[in-house]
Amino acid sequence: MDCKDPKSNSDLFYITAKVIFTLDELGMKDFGLSVYGIANLYLDGEFITEETTRKQEAGSISFRKRACDLAAEADYSILCTGLNEEWECEGFDKLDFSLPPGVDELISGVLAAQPNTIIVTQSGTLLKMLWESEARSIVHAWCGGSEEGNGVADLCLIWLEEIRDNPAYLNWGSIRGRELYGEDVFAGYKFYDDLDRSPLFSFGYGISYITLALTPIAASRESLYIGVINTGKSAGTEAIQVCIHAMSSVVLPAQRELHGFVKVELMSGGC
């Protein structure tokens, strides 16, 4: 990932590496291939395995056409994309928040062919979503472990009413194995507030099948009371968040800090 060829004027280049492997003993041997990018492995000139086809598919015209054709034939479709360990991993910093080459075009093509498509993205960091305005449903699944597939399937295929808050954190990375957090207290939403920037999905963002009416009732130094009424046609949940700003502080204060929250379940017309 850090290799730069001084003779090349492009970030895209090819190399051929040859090694001599001497057997220490006779027997069956396993050969594998792990690379950043794409590669083929040969043994004595004979092709063994490849890491090429799978990674080129999303960017290929034929693959995008096949995906669009399948989506157009369906009533609904789910398109899962994102980043794997080759695009984000411990030990190196990402240059930007883009999806791999060809993925944005794939998503836009599928959305044009079938507007009723749920776009699922998976990554451990932020992503650019150039097609956000074209999509009706987006699920950012982060990295949910071995049960993430079941969780995403439940969310997409079973009617669930859940609040979807989307905090994001800006990590400064590492230098020589040392983790540096130069953002101080200005992590996540505090960073964007301080620079007066508006991310695509701000802290506390959530969409819901219900509509709410909030009414401040009373406040004291210790407590805040708010009336919450479900004015929608279905039952649902809502997370009420309270943010504060320190008027005086021994450190540089953030414009707002999440001080407390409570999640409530409301029937239609309930409070």
CSV table of C-alpha atoms in Angstrom, one decimal:
chain,number,residue,atom,x,y,z
A,1,MET,CA,0.0,0.0,0.0
A,2,ASP,CA,2.9,2.4,0.7
A,3,CYS,CA,4.9,1.3,-2.4
A,4,LYS,CA,5.6,4.2,-4.8
A,5,ASP,CA,7.5,3.6,-8.1
A,6,PRO,CA,9.5,6.7,-8.9
A,7,LYS,CA,9.5,5.7,-12.6
A,8,SER,CA,5.7,5.6,-12.7
A,9,ASN,CA,3.5,8.7,-13.2
A,10,SER,CA,0.4,6.8,-12.1
A,11,ASP,CA,-0.8,5.1,-8.9
A,12,LEU,CA,-1.7,2.1,-11.1
A,13,PHE,CA,1.2,-0.2,-11.9
A,14,TYR,CA,2.1,-3.8,-12.3
A,15,ILE,CA,5.0,-5.9,-11.0
A,16,THR,CA,6.2,-9.4,-11.5
A,17,ALA,CA,7.8,-11.1,-8.4
A,18,LYS,CA,9.7,-14.3,-8.6
A,19,VAL,CA,10.9,-16.4,-5.6
A,20,ILE,CA,12.8,-19.7,-5.2
A,21,PHE,CA,11.1,-22.0,-2.7
A,22,THR,CA,13.2,-24.9,-1.4
A,23,LEU,CA,11.4,-27.8,0.2
A,24,ASP,CA,12.6,-28.8,3.6
A,25,GLU,CA,10.9,-32.1,3.4
A,26,LEU,CA,8.7,-34.0,1.0
A,27,GLY,CA,4.9,-34.0,1.3
A,28,MET,CA,1.7,-32.0,0.5
A,29,LYS,CA,2.1,-28.3,0.4
A,30,ASP,CA,-0.5,-25.5,0.5
A,31,PHE,CA,0.0,-22.4,-1.5
A,32,GLY,CA,-2.1,-19.3,-1.0
A,33,LEU,CA,-2.3,-15.7,-2.2
A,34,SER,CA,-3.0,-12.6,-0.2
A,35,VAL,CA,-2.5,-9.1,-1.8
A,36,TYR,CA,-3.6,-5.5,-1.8
A,37,GLY,CA,-5.1,-5.3,-5.3
A,38,ILE,CA,-5.2,-8.1,-7.8
A,39,ALA,CA,-2.7,-10.8,-8.6
A,40,ASN,CA,-2.1,-14.3,-10.1
A,41,LEU,CA,0.0,-17.1,-8.6
A,42,TYR,CA,2.1,-19.5,-10.8
A,43,LEU,CA,4.3,-22.4,-9.7
A,44,ASP,CA,6.9,-23.5,-12.3
A,45,GLY,CA,4.9,-21.6,-14.9
A,46,GLU,CA,1.7,-23.4,-14.1
A,47,PHE,CA,-1.3,-21.3,-13.0
A,48,ILE,CA,-2.3,-22.0,-9.3
A,49,THR,CA,-4.8,-19.5,-8.1
A,50,GLU,CA,-5.9,-15.9,-8.6
A,51,GLU,CA,-7.2,-12.8,-6.8
A,52,THR,CA,-8.5,-11.0,-9.9
A,53,THR,CA,-12.0,-11.9,-11.0
A,54,ARG,CA,-13.8,-11.3,-7.7
A,55,LYS,CA,-12.3,-7.9,-7.3
A,56,GLN,CA,-12.9,-6.7,-10.8
A,57,GLU,CA,-16.5,-7.7,-11.0
A,58,ALA,CA,-18.1,-4.6,-9.4
A,59,GLY,CA,-16.2,-2.4,-11.8
A,60,SER,CA,-16.9,-4.4,-14.9
A,61,ILE,CA,-19.6,-3.4,-17.4
A,62,SER,CA,-20.9,-6.9,-17.7
A,63,PHE,CA,-21.3,-7.4,-14.0
A,64,ARG,CA,-23.1,-4.1,-13.6
A,65,LYS,CA,-25.4,-5.0,-16.5
A,66,ARG,CA,-26.2,-8.3,-15.0
A,67,ALA,CA,-27.0,-6.7,-11.6
A,68,CYS,CA,-29.2,-4.1,-13.2
A,69,ASP,CA,-31.1,-6.7,-15.2
A,70,LEU,CA,-31.8,-8.9,-12.1
A,71,ALA,CA,-32.9,-5.8,-10.1
A,72,ALA,CA,-35.3,-4.7,-12.9
A,73,GLU,CA,-37.0,-8.2,-12.9
A,74,ALA,CA,-37.7,-8.1,-9.1
A,75,ASP,CA,-40.3,-6.2,-7.1
A,76,TYR,CA,-37.6,-5.2,-4.6
A,77,SER,CA,-33.9,-5.7,-4.4
A,78,ILE,CA,-31.1,-5.5,-1.8
A,79,LEU,CA,-27.6,-4.4,-2.9
A,80,CYS,CA,-24.8,-5.1,-0.4
A,81,THR,CA,-21.6,-3.1,-0.9
A,82,GLY,CA,-18.8,-1.6,1.2
A,83,LEU,CA,-15.1,-2.1,2.2
A,84,ASN,CA,-13.1,-5.1,3.1
A,85,GLU,CA,-9.7,-5.5,4.7
A,86,GLU,CA,-8.0,-4.4,1.5
A,87,TRP,CA,-9.6,-0.9,1.6
A,88,GLU,CA,-9.5,-0.3,5.4
A,89,CYS,CA,-7.4,-2.1,7.9
A,90,GLU,CA,-5.0,-1.6,10.9
A,91,GLY,CA,-1.7,-0.2,9.9
A,92,PHE,CA,-2.5,2.2,7.1
A,93,ASP,CA,-4.6,5.4,6.6
A,94,LYS,CA,-7.3,5.7,4.0
A,95,LEU,CA,-6.7,8.5,1.5
A,96,ASP,CA,-10.4,9.4,1.2
A,97,PHE,CA,-13.9,8.0,2.0
A,98,SER,CA,-14.6,6.7,-1.5
A,99,LEU,CA,-16.0,3.3,-2.3
A,100,PRO,CA,-13.9,1.0,-4.5
A,101,PRO,CA,-13.8,1.8,-8.2
A,102,GLY,CA,-17.0,1.0,-10.0
A,103,VAL,CA,-19.1,0.5,-6.9
A,104,ASP,CA,-20.8,4.0,-7.1
A,105,GLU,CA,-21.7,3.3,-10.8
A,106,LEU,CA,-23.0,-0.1,-9.8
A,107,ILE,CA,-25.3,1.4,-7.1
A,108,SER,CA,-26.6,4.2,-9.4
A,109,GLY,CA,-27.3,1.7,-12.2
A,110,VAL,CA,-29.2,-0.7,-9.9
A,111,LEU,CA,-31.2,2.2,-8.4
A,112,ALA,CA,-32.1,3.4,-11.9
A,113,ALA,CA,-33.2,-0.1,-12.9
A,114,GLN,CA,-35.1,-0.7,-9.6
A,115,PRO,CA,-36.0,2.3,-7.4
A,116,ASN,CA,-37.3,-0.1,-4.7
A,117,THR,CA,-33.7,-1.1,-3.8
A,118,ILE,CA,-32.2,-1.1,-0.3
A,119,ILE,CA,-28.6,-0.1,-0.4
A,120,VAL,CA,-26.5,-1.8,2.4
A,121,THR,CA,-23.0,-0.5,3.0
A,122,GLN,CA,-20.5,-2.1,5.4
A,123,SER,CA,-17.4,-0.4,6.7
A,124,GLY,CA,-15.7,0.6,9.9
A,125,THR,CA,-15.3,4.2,8.8
A,126,LEU,CA,-17.1,6.9,7.0
A,127,LEU,CA,-18.2,6.6,3.4
A,128,LYS,CA,-19.0,9.0,0.6
A,129,MET,CA,-22.5,8.3,-0.7
A,130,LEU,CA,-22.6,10.1,-4.1
A,131,TRP,CA,-25.9,8.4,-4.9
A,132,GLU,CA,-27.6,9.2,-1.6
A,133,SER,CA,-30.3,11.4,-3.2
A,134,GLU,CA,-31.2,8.6,-5.6
A,135,ALA,CA,-31.8,5.9,-2.9
A,136,ARG,CA,-35.0,5.4,-1.0
A,137,SER,CA,-33.5,3.2,1.7
A,138,ILE,CA,-29.9,3.1,3.0
A,139,VAL,CA,-28.6,0.8,5.7
A,140,HIS,CA,-25.1,1.5,6.9
A,141,ALA,CA,-24.2,-1.8,8.8
A,142,TRP,CA,-20.7,-0.8,10.0
A,143,CYS,CA,-18.8,-4.0,11.0
A,144,GLY,CA,-21.3,-6.2,13.0
A,145,GLY,CA,-19.3,-9.4,13.3
A,146,SER,CA,-20.4,-12.9,12.5
A,147,GLU,CA,-24.1,-12.3,13.0
A,148,GLU,CA,-24.2,-9.1,10.9
A,149,GLY,CA,-25.7,-10.9,7.9
A,150,ASN,CA,-28.7,-12.1,10.0
A,151,GLY,CA,-29.1,-8.7,11.6
A,152,VAL,CA,-29.2,-6.9,8.2
A,153,ALA,CA,-31.6,-9.6,6.8
A,154,ASP,CA,-33.9,-9.0,9.8
A,155,LEU,CA,-33.8,-5.3,9.3
A,156,CYS,CA,-34.4,-5.4,5.5
A,157,LEU,CA,-36.9,-8.3,5.3
A,158,ILE,CA,-38.9,-8.0,8.6
A,159,TRP,CA,-40.9,-4.9,9.4
A,160,LEU,CA,-39.0,-3.3,12.3
A,161,GLU,CA,-39.6,0.1,13.9
A,162,GLU,CA,-36.3,1.1,15.3
A,163,ILE,CA,-34.6,4.5,15.7
A,164,ARG,CA,-31.5,4.7,13.7
A,165,ASP,CA,-28.9,7.1,15.1
A,166,ASN,CA,-25.7,7.5,13.3
A,167,PRO,CA,-22.7,8.7,15.2
A,168,ALA,CA,-19.4,8.9,13.4
A,169,TYR,CA,-15.9,9.3,14.7
A,170,LEU,CA,-12.8,10.9,13.2
A,171,ASN,CA,-9.7,8.9,14.0
A,172,TRP,CA,-6.3,10.4,13.5
A,173,GLY,CA,-4.6,7.0,12.9
A,174,SER,CA,-1.2,5.9,14.2
A,175,ILE,CA,2.4,6.7,13.9
A,176,ARG,CA,5.0,3.9,14.5
A,177,GLY,CA,2.4,1.9,16.4
A,178,ARG,CA,1.3,4.8,18.6
A,179,GLU,CA,-2.4,5.7,18.4
A,180,LEU,CA,-2.8,9.5,18.3
A,181,TYR,CA,-6.1,11.2,19.0
A,182,GLY,CA,-5.3,14.8,18.1
A,183,GLU,CA,-9.0,15.7,18.1
A,184,ASP,CA,-9.0,16.0,21.9
A,185,VAL,CA,-12.7,16.2,23.0
A,186,PHE,CA,-13.8,17.1,19.5
A,187,ALA,CA,-14.6,13.6,18.4
A,188,GLY,CA,-17.5,12.7,16.1
A,189,TYR,CA,-20.3,15.3,16.0
A,190,LYS,CA,-18.3,17.7,18.2
A,191,PHE,CA,-15.7,18.0,15.5
A,192,TYR,CA,-18.3,18.9,12.8
A,193,ASP,CA,-20.0,21.4,15.2
A,194,ASP,CA,-16.7,23.1,15.9
A,195,LEU,CA,-15.9,23.5,12.2
A,196,ASP,CA,-19.5,24.4,11.3
A,197,ARG,CA,-19.7,21.5,8.8
A,198,SER,CA,-22.8,19.5,8.0
A,199,PRO,CA,-22.2,15.8,7.4
A,200,LEU,CA,-24.6,13.8,5.2
A,201,PHE,CA,-26.1,12.2,8.2
A,202,SER,CA,-25.6,14.3,11.4
A,203,PHE,CA,-25.4,13.0,14.9
A,204,GLY,CA,-28.9,12.1,16.1
A,205,TYR,CA,-30.2,11.6,12.6
A,206,GLY,CA,-33.0,9.1,12.4
A,207,ILE,CA,-35.9,8.2,10.2
A,208,SER,CA,-39.1,6.6,11.4
A,209,TYR,CA,-42.6,5.5,10.3
A,210,ILE,CA,-44.1,7.7,13.0
A,211,THR,CA,-44.4,11.4,13.5
A,212,LEU,CA,-43.9,13.1,16.9
A,213,ALA,CA,-44.9,16.2,18.8
A,214,LEU,CA,-42.5,17.4,21.5
A,215,THR,CA,-43.5,19.8,24.2
A,216,PRO,CA,-41.2,21.1,26.9
A,217,ILE,CA,-43.0,20.8,30.3
A,218,ALA,CA,-40.6,21.7,33.1
A,219,ALA,CA,-36.8,22.1,33.7
A,220,SER,CA,-34.6,22.3,36.8
A,221,ARG,CA,-30.9,22.1,37.4
A,222,GLU,CA,-31.1,18.4,37.7
A,223,SER,CA,-34.0,17.3,35.5
A,224,LEU,CA,-35.8,18.1,32.2
A,225,TYR,CA,-39.4,17.0,31.5
A,226,ILE,CA,-40.6,16.7,27.9
A,227,GLY,CA,-44.0,15.6,26.6
A,228,VAL,CA,-43.8,13.2,23.7
A,229,ILE,CA,-46.9,12.4,21.6
A,230,ASN,CA,-47.1,9.9,18.7
A,231,THR,CA,-49.1,11.7,16.1
A,232,GLY,CA,-48.6,9.0,13.5
A,233,LYS,CA,-50.8,6.1,12.4
A,234,SER,CA,-48.6,3.3,13.8
A,235,ALA,CA,-46.8,2.4,17.0
A,236,GLY,CA,-43.1,3.1,17.2
A,237,THR,CA,-40.1,4.1,19.2
A,238,GLU,CA,-38.2,7.3,19.6
A,239,ALA,CA,-34.9,8.3,21.4
A,240,ILE,CA,-35.1,11.6,23.1
A,241,GLN,CA,-31.6,13.2,23.4
A,242,VAL,CA,-30.6,16.1,25.6
A,243,CYS,CA,-27.4,18.1,24.8
A,244,ILE,CA,-25.8,20.7,26.9
A,245,HIS,CA,-23.1,23.4,26.6
A,246,ALA,CA,-20.7,24.1,29.4
A,247,MET,CA,-20.6,27.9,30.1
A,248,SER,CA,-17.3,27.5,31.9
A,249,SER,CA,-14.8,24.6,31.7
A,250,VAL,CA,-11.2,23.8,32.5
A,251,VAL,CA,-10.8,22.5,28.9
A,252,LEU,CA,-12.0,23.9,25.7
A,253,PRO,CA,-15.8,23.1,25.7
A,254,ALA,CA,-17.7,21.7,22.8
A,255,GLN,CA,-20.6,23.6,21.3
A,256,ARG,CA,-22.9,20.7,22.5
A,257,GLU,CA,-22.4,17.5,24.4
A,258,LEU,CA,-24.9,14.6,24.7
A,259,HIS,CA,-25.8,14.6,28.4
A,260,GLY,CA,-28.6,12.1,28.4
A,261,PHE,CA,-31.2,10.2,26.4
A,262,VAL,CA,-34.1,7.9,26.9
A,263,LYS,CA,-35.9,5.6,24.5
A,264,VAL,CA,-39.7,5.5,24.6
A,265,GLU,CA,-42.2,3.2,23.0
A,266,LEU,CA,-45.4,4.9,21.9
A,267,MET,CA,-48.7,3.6,20.5
A,268,SER,CA,-50.5,5.6,17.9
A,269,GLY,CA,-51.9,8.7,19.6
A,270,GLY,CA,-50.1,7.8,22.8
A,271,CYS,CA,-47.8,9.8,25.0
